[in-house]
Short mmCIF file of C-alpha atoms in Angstrom, two decimals:
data_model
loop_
_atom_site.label_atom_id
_atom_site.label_comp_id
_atom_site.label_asym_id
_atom_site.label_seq_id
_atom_site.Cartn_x
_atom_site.Cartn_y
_atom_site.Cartn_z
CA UNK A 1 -25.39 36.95 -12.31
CA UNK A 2 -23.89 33.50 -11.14
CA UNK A 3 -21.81 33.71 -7.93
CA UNK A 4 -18.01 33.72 -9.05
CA UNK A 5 -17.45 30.66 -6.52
CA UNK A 6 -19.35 27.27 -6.29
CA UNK A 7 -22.42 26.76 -3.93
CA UNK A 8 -23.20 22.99 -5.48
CA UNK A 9 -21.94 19.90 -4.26
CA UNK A 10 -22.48 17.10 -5.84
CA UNK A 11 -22.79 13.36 -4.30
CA UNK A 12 -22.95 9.95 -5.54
CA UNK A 13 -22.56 6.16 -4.94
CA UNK A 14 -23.43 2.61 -5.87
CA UNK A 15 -26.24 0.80 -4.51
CA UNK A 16 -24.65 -0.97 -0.88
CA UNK A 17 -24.97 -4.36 -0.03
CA UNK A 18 -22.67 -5.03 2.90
CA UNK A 19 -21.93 -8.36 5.43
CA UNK A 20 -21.04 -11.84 6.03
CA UNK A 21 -23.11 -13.79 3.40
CA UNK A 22 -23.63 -10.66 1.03
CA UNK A 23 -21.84 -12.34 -2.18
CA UNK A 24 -24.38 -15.11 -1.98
CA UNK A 25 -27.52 -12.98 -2.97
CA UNK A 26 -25.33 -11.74 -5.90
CA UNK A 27 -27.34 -13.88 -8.67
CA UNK A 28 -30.95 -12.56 -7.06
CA UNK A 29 -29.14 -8.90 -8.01
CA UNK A 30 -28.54 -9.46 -11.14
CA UNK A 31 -32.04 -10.34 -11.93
CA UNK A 32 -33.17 -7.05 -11.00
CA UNK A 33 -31.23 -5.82 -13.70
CA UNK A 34 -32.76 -7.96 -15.94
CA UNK A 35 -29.12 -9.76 -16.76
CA UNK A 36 -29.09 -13.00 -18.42
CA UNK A 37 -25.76 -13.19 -19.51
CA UNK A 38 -23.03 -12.28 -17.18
CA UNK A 39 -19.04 -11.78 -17.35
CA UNK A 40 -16.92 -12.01 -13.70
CA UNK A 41 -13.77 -10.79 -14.07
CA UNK A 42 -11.24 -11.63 -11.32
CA UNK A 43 -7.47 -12.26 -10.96
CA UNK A 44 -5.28 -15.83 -11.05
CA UNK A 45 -4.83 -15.31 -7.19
CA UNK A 46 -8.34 -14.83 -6.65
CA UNK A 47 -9.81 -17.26 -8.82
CA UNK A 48 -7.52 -19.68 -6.80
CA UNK A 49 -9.21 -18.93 -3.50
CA UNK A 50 -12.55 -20.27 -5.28
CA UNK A 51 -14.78 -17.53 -4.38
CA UNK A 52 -14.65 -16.08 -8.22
CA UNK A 53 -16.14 -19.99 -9.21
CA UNK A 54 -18.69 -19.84 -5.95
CA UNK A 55 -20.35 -16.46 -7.00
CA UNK A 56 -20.41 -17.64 -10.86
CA UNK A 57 -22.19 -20.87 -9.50
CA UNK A 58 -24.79 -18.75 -7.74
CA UNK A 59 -25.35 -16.48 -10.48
CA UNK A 60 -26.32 -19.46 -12.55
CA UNK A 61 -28.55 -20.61 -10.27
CA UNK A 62 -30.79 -18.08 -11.02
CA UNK A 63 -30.38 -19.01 -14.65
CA UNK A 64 -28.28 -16.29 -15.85
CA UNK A 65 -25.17 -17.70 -17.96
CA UNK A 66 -21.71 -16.97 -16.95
CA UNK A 67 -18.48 -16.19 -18.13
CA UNK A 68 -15.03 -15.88 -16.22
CA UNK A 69 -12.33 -13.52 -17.71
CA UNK A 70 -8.97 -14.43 -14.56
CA UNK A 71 -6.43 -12.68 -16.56
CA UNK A 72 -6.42 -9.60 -14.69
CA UNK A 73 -3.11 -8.03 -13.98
CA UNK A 74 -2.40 -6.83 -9.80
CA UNK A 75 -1.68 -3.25 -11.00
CA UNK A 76 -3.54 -3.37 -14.56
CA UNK A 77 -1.78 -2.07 -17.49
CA UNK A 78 -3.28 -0.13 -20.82
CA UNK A 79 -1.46 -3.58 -22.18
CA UNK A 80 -3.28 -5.70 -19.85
CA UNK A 81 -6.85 -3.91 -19.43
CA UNK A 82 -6.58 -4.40 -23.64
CA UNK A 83 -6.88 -7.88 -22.98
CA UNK A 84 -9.35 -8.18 -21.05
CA UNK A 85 -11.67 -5.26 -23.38
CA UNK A 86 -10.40 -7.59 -26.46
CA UNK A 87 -11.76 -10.66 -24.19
CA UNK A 88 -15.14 -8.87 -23.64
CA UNK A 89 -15.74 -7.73 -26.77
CA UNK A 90 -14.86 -11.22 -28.53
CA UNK A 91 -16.52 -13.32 -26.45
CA UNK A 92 -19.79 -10.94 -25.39
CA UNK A 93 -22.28 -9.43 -24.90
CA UNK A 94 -23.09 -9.07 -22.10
CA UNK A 95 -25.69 -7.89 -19.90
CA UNK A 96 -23.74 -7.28 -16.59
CA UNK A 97 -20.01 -7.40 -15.50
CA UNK A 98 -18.97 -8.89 -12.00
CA UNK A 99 -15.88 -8.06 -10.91
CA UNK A 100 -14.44 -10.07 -7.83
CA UNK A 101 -11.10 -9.50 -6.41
CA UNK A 102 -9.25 -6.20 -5.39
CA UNK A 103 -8.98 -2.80 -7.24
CA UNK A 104 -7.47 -4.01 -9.99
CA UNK A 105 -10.14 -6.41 -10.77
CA UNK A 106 -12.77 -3.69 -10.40
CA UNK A 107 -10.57 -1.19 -12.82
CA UNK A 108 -10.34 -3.35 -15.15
CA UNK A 109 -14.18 -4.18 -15.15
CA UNK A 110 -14.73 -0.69 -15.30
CA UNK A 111 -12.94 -0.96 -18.96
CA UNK A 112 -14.27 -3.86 -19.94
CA UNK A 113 -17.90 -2.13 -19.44
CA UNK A 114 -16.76 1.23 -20.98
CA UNK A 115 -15.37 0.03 -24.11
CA UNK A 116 -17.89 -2.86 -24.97
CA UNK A 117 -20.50 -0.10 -24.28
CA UNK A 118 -18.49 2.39 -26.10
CA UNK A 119 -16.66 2.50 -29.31
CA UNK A 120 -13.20 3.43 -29.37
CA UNK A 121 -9.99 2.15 -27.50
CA UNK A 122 -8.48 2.87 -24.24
CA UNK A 123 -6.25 5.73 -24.65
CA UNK A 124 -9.17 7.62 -25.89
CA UNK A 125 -10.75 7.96 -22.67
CA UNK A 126 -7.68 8.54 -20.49
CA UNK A 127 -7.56 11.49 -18.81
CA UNK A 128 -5.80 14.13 -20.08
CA UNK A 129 -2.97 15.09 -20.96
CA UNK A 130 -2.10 11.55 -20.88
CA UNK A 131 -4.50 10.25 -23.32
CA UNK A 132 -7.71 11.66 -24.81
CA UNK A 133 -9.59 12.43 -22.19
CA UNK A 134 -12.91 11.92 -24.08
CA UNK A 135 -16.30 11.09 -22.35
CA UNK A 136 -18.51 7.99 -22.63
CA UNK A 137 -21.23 8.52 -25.15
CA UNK A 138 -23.34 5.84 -24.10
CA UNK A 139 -24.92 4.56 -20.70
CA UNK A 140 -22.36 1.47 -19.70
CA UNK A 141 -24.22 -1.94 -18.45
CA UNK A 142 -24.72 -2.44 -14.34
CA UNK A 143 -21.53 -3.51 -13.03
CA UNK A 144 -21.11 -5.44 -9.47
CA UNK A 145 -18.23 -5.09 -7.69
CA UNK A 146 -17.15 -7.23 -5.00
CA UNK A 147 -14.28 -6.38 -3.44
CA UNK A 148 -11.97 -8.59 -1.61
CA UNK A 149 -9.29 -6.59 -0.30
CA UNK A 150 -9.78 -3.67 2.32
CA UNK A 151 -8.37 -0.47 0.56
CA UNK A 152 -9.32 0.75 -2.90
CA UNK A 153 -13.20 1.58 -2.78
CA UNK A 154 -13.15 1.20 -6.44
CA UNK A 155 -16.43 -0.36 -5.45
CA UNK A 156 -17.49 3.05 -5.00
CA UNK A 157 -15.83 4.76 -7.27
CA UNK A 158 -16.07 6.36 -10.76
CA UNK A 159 -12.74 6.10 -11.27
CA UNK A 160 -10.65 3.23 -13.51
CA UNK A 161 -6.60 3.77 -12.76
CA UNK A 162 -3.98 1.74 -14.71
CA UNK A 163 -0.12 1.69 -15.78
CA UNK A 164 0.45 3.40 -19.16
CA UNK A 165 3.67 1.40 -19.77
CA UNK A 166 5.14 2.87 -22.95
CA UNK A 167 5.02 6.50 -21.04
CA UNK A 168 5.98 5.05 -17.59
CA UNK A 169 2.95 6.72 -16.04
CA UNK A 170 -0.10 6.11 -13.78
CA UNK A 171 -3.49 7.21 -14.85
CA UNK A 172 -7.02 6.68 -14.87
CA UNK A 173 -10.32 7.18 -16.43
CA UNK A 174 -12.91 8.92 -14.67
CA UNK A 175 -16.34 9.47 -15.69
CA UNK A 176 -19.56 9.54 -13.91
CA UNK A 177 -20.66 6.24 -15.58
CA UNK A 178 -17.85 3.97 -14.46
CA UNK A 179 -19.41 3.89 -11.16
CA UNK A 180 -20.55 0.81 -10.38
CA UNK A 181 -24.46 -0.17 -9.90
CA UNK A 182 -24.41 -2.16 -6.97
CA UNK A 183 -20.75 -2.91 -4.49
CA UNK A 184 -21.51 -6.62 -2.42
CA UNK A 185 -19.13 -6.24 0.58
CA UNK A 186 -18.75 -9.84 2.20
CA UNK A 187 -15.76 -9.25 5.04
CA UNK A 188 -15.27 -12.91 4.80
CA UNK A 189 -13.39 -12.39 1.41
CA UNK A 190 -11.15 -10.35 2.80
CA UNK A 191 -9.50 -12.74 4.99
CA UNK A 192 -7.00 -14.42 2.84
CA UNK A 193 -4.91 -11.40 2.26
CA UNK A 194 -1.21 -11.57 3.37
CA UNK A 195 -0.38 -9.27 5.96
CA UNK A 196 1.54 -6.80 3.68
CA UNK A 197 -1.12 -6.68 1.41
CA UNK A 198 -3.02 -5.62 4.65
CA UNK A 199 -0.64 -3.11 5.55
CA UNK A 200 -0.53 -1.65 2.39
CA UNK A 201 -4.35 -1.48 1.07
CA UNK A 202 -5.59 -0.30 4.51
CA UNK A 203 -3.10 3.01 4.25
CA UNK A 204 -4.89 3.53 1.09
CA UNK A 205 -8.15 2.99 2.75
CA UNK A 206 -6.34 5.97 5.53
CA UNK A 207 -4.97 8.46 2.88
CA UNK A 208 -8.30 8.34 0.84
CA UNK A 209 -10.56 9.03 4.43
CA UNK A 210 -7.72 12.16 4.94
CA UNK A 211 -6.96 13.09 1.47
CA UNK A 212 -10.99 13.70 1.04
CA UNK A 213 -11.29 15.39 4.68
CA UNK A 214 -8.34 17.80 4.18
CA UNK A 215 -9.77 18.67 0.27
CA UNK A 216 -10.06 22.09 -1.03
CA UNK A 217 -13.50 22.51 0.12
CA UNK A 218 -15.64 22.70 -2.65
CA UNK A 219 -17.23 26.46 -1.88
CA UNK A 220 -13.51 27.44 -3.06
CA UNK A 221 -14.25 26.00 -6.69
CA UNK A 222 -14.96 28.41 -9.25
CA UNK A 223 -18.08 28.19 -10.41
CA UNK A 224 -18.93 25.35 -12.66
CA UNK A 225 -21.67 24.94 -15.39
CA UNK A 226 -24.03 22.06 -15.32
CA UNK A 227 -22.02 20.24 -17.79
CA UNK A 228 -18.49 20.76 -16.64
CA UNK A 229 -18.95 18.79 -12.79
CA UNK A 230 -16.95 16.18 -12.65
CA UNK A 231 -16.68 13.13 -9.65
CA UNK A 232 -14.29 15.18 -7.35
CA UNK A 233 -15.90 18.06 -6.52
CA UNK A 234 -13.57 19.18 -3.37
CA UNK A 235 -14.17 18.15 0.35
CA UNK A 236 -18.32 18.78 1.52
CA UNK A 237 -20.29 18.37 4.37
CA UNK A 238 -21.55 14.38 3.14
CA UNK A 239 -18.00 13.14 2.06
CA UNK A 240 -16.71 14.76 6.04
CA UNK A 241 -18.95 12.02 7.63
CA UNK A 242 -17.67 8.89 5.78
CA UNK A 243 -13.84 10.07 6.52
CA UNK A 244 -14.80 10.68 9.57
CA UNK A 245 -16.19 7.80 10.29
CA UNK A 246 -13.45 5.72 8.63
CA UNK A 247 -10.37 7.01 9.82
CA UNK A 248 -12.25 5.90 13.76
CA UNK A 249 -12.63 2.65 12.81
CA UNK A 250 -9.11 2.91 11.27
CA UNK A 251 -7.91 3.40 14.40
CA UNK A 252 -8.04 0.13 15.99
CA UNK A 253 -8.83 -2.28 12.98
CA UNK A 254 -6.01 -1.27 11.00
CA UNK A 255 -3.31 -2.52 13.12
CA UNK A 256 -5.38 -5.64 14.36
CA UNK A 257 -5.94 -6.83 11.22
CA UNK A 258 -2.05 -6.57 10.32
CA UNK A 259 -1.31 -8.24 13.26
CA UNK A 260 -4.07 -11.16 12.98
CA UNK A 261 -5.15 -12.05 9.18
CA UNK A 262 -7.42 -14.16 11.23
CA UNK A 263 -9.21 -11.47 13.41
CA UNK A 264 -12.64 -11.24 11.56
CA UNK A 265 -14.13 -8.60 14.07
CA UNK A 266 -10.97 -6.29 12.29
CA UNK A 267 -11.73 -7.60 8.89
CA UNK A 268 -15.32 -6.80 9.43
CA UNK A 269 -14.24 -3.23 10.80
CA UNK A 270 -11.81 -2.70 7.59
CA UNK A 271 -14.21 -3.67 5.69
CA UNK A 272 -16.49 -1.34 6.63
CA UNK A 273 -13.76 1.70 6.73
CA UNK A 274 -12.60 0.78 2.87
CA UNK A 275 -16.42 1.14 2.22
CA UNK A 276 -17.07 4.45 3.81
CA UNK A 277 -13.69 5.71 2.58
CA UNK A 278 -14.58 5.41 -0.58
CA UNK A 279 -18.07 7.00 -0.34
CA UNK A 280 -16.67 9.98 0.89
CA UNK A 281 -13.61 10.26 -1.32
CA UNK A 282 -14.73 9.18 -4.58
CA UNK A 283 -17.28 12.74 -4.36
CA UNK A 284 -14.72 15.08 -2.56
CA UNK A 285 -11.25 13.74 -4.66
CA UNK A 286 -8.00 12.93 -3.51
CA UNK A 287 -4.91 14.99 -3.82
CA UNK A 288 -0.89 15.22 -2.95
CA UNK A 289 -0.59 11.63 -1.76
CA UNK A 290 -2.35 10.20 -4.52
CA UNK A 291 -0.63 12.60 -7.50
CA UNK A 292 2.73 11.64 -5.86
CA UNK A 293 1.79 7.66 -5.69
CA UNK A 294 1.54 6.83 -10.03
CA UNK A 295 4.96 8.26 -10.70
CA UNK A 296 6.15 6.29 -7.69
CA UNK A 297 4.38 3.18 -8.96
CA UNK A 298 5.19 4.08 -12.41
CA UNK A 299 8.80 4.35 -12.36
CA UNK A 300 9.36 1.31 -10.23
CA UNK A 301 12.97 -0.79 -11.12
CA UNK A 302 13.72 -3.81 -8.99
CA UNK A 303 11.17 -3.19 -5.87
CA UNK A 304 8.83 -6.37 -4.96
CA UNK A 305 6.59 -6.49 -1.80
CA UNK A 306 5.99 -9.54 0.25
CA UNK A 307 2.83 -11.17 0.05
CA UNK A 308 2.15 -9.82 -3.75
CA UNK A 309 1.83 -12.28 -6.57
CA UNK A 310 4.51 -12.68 -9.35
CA UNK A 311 8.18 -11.49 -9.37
CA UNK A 312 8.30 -8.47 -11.67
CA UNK A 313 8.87 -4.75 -9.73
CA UNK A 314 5.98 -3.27 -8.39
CA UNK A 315 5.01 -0.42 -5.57
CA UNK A 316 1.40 -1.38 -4.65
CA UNK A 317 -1.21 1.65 -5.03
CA UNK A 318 -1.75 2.00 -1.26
CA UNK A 319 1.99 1.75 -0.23
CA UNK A 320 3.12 4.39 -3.02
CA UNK A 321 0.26 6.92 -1.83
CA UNK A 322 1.74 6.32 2.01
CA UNK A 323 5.01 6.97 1.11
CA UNK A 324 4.57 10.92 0.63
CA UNK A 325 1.26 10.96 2.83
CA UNK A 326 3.66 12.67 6.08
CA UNK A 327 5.40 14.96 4.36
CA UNK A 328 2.35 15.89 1.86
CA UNK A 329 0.18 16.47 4.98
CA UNK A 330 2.94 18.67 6.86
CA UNK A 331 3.02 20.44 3.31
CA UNK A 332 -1.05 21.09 3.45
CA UNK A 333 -1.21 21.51 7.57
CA UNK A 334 -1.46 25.47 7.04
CA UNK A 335 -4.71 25.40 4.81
CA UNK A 336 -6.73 23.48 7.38
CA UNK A 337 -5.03 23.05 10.58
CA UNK A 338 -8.08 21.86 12.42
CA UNK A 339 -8.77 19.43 9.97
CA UNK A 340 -5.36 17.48 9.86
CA UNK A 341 -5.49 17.82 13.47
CA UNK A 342 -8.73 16.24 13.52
CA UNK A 343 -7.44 13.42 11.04
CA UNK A 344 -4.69 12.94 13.57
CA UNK A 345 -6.41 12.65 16.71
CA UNK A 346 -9.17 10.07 14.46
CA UNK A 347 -6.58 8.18 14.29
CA UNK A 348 -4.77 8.10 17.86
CA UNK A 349 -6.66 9.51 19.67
CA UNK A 350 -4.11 8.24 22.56
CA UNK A 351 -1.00 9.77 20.83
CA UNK A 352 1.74 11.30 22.65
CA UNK A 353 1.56 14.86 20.52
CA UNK A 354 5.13 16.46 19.70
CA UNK A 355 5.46 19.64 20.09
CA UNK A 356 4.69 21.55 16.61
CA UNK A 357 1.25 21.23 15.54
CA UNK A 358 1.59 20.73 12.05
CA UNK A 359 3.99 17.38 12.92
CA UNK A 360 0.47 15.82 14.57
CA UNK A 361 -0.57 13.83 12.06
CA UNK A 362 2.93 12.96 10.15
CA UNK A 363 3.96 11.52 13.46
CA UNK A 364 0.38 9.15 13.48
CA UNK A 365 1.34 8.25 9.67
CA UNK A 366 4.79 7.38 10.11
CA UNK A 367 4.10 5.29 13.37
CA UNK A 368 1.28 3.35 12.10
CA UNK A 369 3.27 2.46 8.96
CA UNK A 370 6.24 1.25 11.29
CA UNK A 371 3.47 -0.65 13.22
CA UNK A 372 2.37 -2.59 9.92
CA UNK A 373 5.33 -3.10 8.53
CA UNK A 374 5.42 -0.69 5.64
CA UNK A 375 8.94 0.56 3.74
CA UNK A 376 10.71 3.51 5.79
CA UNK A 377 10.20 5.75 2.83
CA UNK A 378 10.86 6.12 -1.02
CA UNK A 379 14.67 4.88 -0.54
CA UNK A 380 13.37 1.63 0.52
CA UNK A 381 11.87 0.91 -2.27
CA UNK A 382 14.56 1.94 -4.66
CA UNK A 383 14.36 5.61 -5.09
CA UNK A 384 17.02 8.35 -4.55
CA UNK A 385 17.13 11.98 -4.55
CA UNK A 386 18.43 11.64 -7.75
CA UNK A 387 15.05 10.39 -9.14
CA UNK A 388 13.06 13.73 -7.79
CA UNK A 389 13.37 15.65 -11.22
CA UNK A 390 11.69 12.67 -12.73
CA UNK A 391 9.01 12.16 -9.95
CA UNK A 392 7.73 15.33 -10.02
CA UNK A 393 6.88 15.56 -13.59
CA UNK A 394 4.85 12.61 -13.29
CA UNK A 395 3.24 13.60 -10.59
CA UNK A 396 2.57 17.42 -12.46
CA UNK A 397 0.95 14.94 -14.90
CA UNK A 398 -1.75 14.09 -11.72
CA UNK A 399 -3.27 17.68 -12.82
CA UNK A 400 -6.89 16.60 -11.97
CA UNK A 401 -5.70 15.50 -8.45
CA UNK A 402 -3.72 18.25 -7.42
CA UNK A 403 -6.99 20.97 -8.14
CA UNK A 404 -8.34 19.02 -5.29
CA UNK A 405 -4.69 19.95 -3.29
CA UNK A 406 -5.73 22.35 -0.35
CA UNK A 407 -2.76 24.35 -0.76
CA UNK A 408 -1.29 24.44 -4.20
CA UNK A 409 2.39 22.66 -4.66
CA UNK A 410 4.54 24.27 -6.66
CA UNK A 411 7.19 22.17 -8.87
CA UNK A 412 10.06 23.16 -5.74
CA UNK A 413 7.09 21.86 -3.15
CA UNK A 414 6.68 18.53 -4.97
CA UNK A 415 10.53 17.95 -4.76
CA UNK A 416 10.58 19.01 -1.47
CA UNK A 417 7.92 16.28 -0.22
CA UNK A 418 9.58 13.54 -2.10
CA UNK A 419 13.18 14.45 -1.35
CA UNK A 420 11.66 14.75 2.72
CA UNK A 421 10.51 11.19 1.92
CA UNK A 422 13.30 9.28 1.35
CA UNK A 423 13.85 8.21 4.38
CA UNK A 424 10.78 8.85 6.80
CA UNK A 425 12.65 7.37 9.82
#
């Protein structure tokens, strides 16, 4: 008879090339996949740095033809992921996909891979219950992804997240095979982003590291059949290690490189956290934050962030998951005080504690987000208690982040966190 709880973990992660110099070998890669005909799909504000044009130019000089696709979207939409699939599909195929810029250049490869691999269109393989939830039949084509902002590990990840407008929701795809082959970390792409763009993609790079850490540990899982493992398989001894190791270098790089765009030694360091973040959350999961962050983001009115491109509302990824990360974490400290104090003293290690433990690590959160320069909570950005009722259904939505949720939120806990982050200080 099969144990009733799980004894398998389950691990996995894109080939790693990482330092200054990496995105120059990028056309030798390819060949080892056998590529000869190549699509790089960035964003107008990357292509305008000219690294997008540099890496096509040393592709081809290993003879494999290129084409650019620079219409992503900063936050990519079903609408806007549509284009770039219709792109793909018209103009393909292709051997290989390339995706330079941030996460939403590397989702949006992700979909441009799936559904020129695939048949079908995008809602189809949305998670559930927001679209179809259905499975990739076929193996997808090796995707590089070279990320040049410090925060989403999408290079890691087998996970695709996007805006479904018409239902004013965040979601995602996540499959196995979305993963990409090979993620090129070169730090020195990372050094044109703005300073809030900083703050705001290296708290993502902080809630994935303690999101994964405090996971339900994945020996609490019932039991799963080969078939039914999925990506997130709760918190494990492998994904510990990379958080761990993150959230140190965290510590010190995270407000450096806020401080000093310029300050490659913290580039380098974020660099390297974003990277090990990501190999240790895109196994264990995320949870609370992360559920609370696409209703947040989804749902946005009049809200724009310095240092983010266009004028239309938007609550970047990394500063909706940060909003709810204190009071989420003061929500979960009773599952696994040792490991949010843990996180906490990661983090600073210096701190001056207050007196109730479970406050630890809400008190690092909410100082380091003063430090950078982040919103004082949901009320900055536009949000009242009023809008509660309408978060918390979209984050109930989140249903395949909160199973990763140490302690389970009821509907009353959800409101609670977001009505306790309104105004953080």
């Amino acid at each position: 008879m099969s144990p009733e709880h799980e004894t398998i973990f389950t691990y996995g992660a894109p080939a790693l090339k990482y330092g200054t110099g990496a995105s120059e070998e990028i056309g030798y890669d390819l060949t080892q996949y056998g590529a000869r005909r190549v699509l790089v799909v960035t964003d107008p504000v990357v292509a305008a740095t000219g690294w997008p044009e540099r890496i096509a130019e040393g592709i081809r000089g290993y003879g494999i033809v290129t084409e650019t696709f620079d219409g992503v979207h900063v936050e990519p939409t079903d609408i806007s992921m549509r284009k770039a699939v219709d792109f793909a599909r018209r103009s393909g195929p292709y051997d290989a996909f390339v995706a330079v810029g941030g996460g939403s250049s590397i989702d949006t490869a992700k979909a441009a891979n799936l559904l020129t691999s695939n048949d079908g269109e995008l809602m189809d393989y949305v998670n559930a219950p927001v679209g179809g939830g259905r499975a990739p039949a076929n193996p997808l084509k090796p995707l590089v992804a070279v990320p040049t902002t410090t925060g989403t590990g999408s290079e890691s990840t087998a996970v695709c997240v996007l805006d479904v407008l018409s239902l004013r929701v965040k979601s995602g795809i996540s499959h196995l095979r979305l993963r990409p082959s090979l993620a090129v970390v070169d730090p020195r792409l990372t050094i044109s982003q703005p300073a809030g763009v900083t703050a705001a993609s290296g708290m993502d790079i902080l809630c994935h590291a303690a999101e994964s850490y405090t996971a339900k540990p994945y020996t609490e899982f019932e039991r799963k059949r080969p078939e039914q493992r999925v990506p997130y398989c709760g918190s494990n001894p492998l994904a510990d290690m990379f958080a761990e190791k993150s959230l140190q270098l965290l510590s010190w790089a995270l407000p450096a490189a806020a401080r000093d765009g310029e300050n490659l030694a913290a580039r380098e360091a974020m660099a390297l956290a974003a990277t090990f973040a990501g190999l240790g959350f895109g196994n264990a999961g995320v949870h609370i934050p992360h559920a609370n962050a696409y209703p947040i983001a989804g749902q946005v009115r009049d809200f724009h962030p310095a240092g983010y491109p266009g004028e239309e509302a938007m609550v970047p990824h990394g500063m909706a998951v940060a909003l709810t990360a204190p009071a989420a974490f003061r929500f979960t400290f009773p599952a696994s005080p040792d490991r949010h104090l843990r996180v906490a003293r990661l983090l600073a290690p210096d701190f001056e504690w207050p007196g109730d433990l479970a406050d630890h690590l809400p008190a690092v959160l909410t100082t380091l987000m003063r430090e950078t320069g982040l919103p004082s909570g949901l009320g900055a950005v536009g949000y009242t208690e009023s809008d509660v009722d309408s978060l918390v259904a979209g984050s109930r939505k989140q249903q395949r982040l909160l199973a990763t949720a140490p302690r389970s939120p009821s509907e009353e806990d959800l409101a609670d966190i977001l009505r306790a982050s309104v105004s953080l200080w």
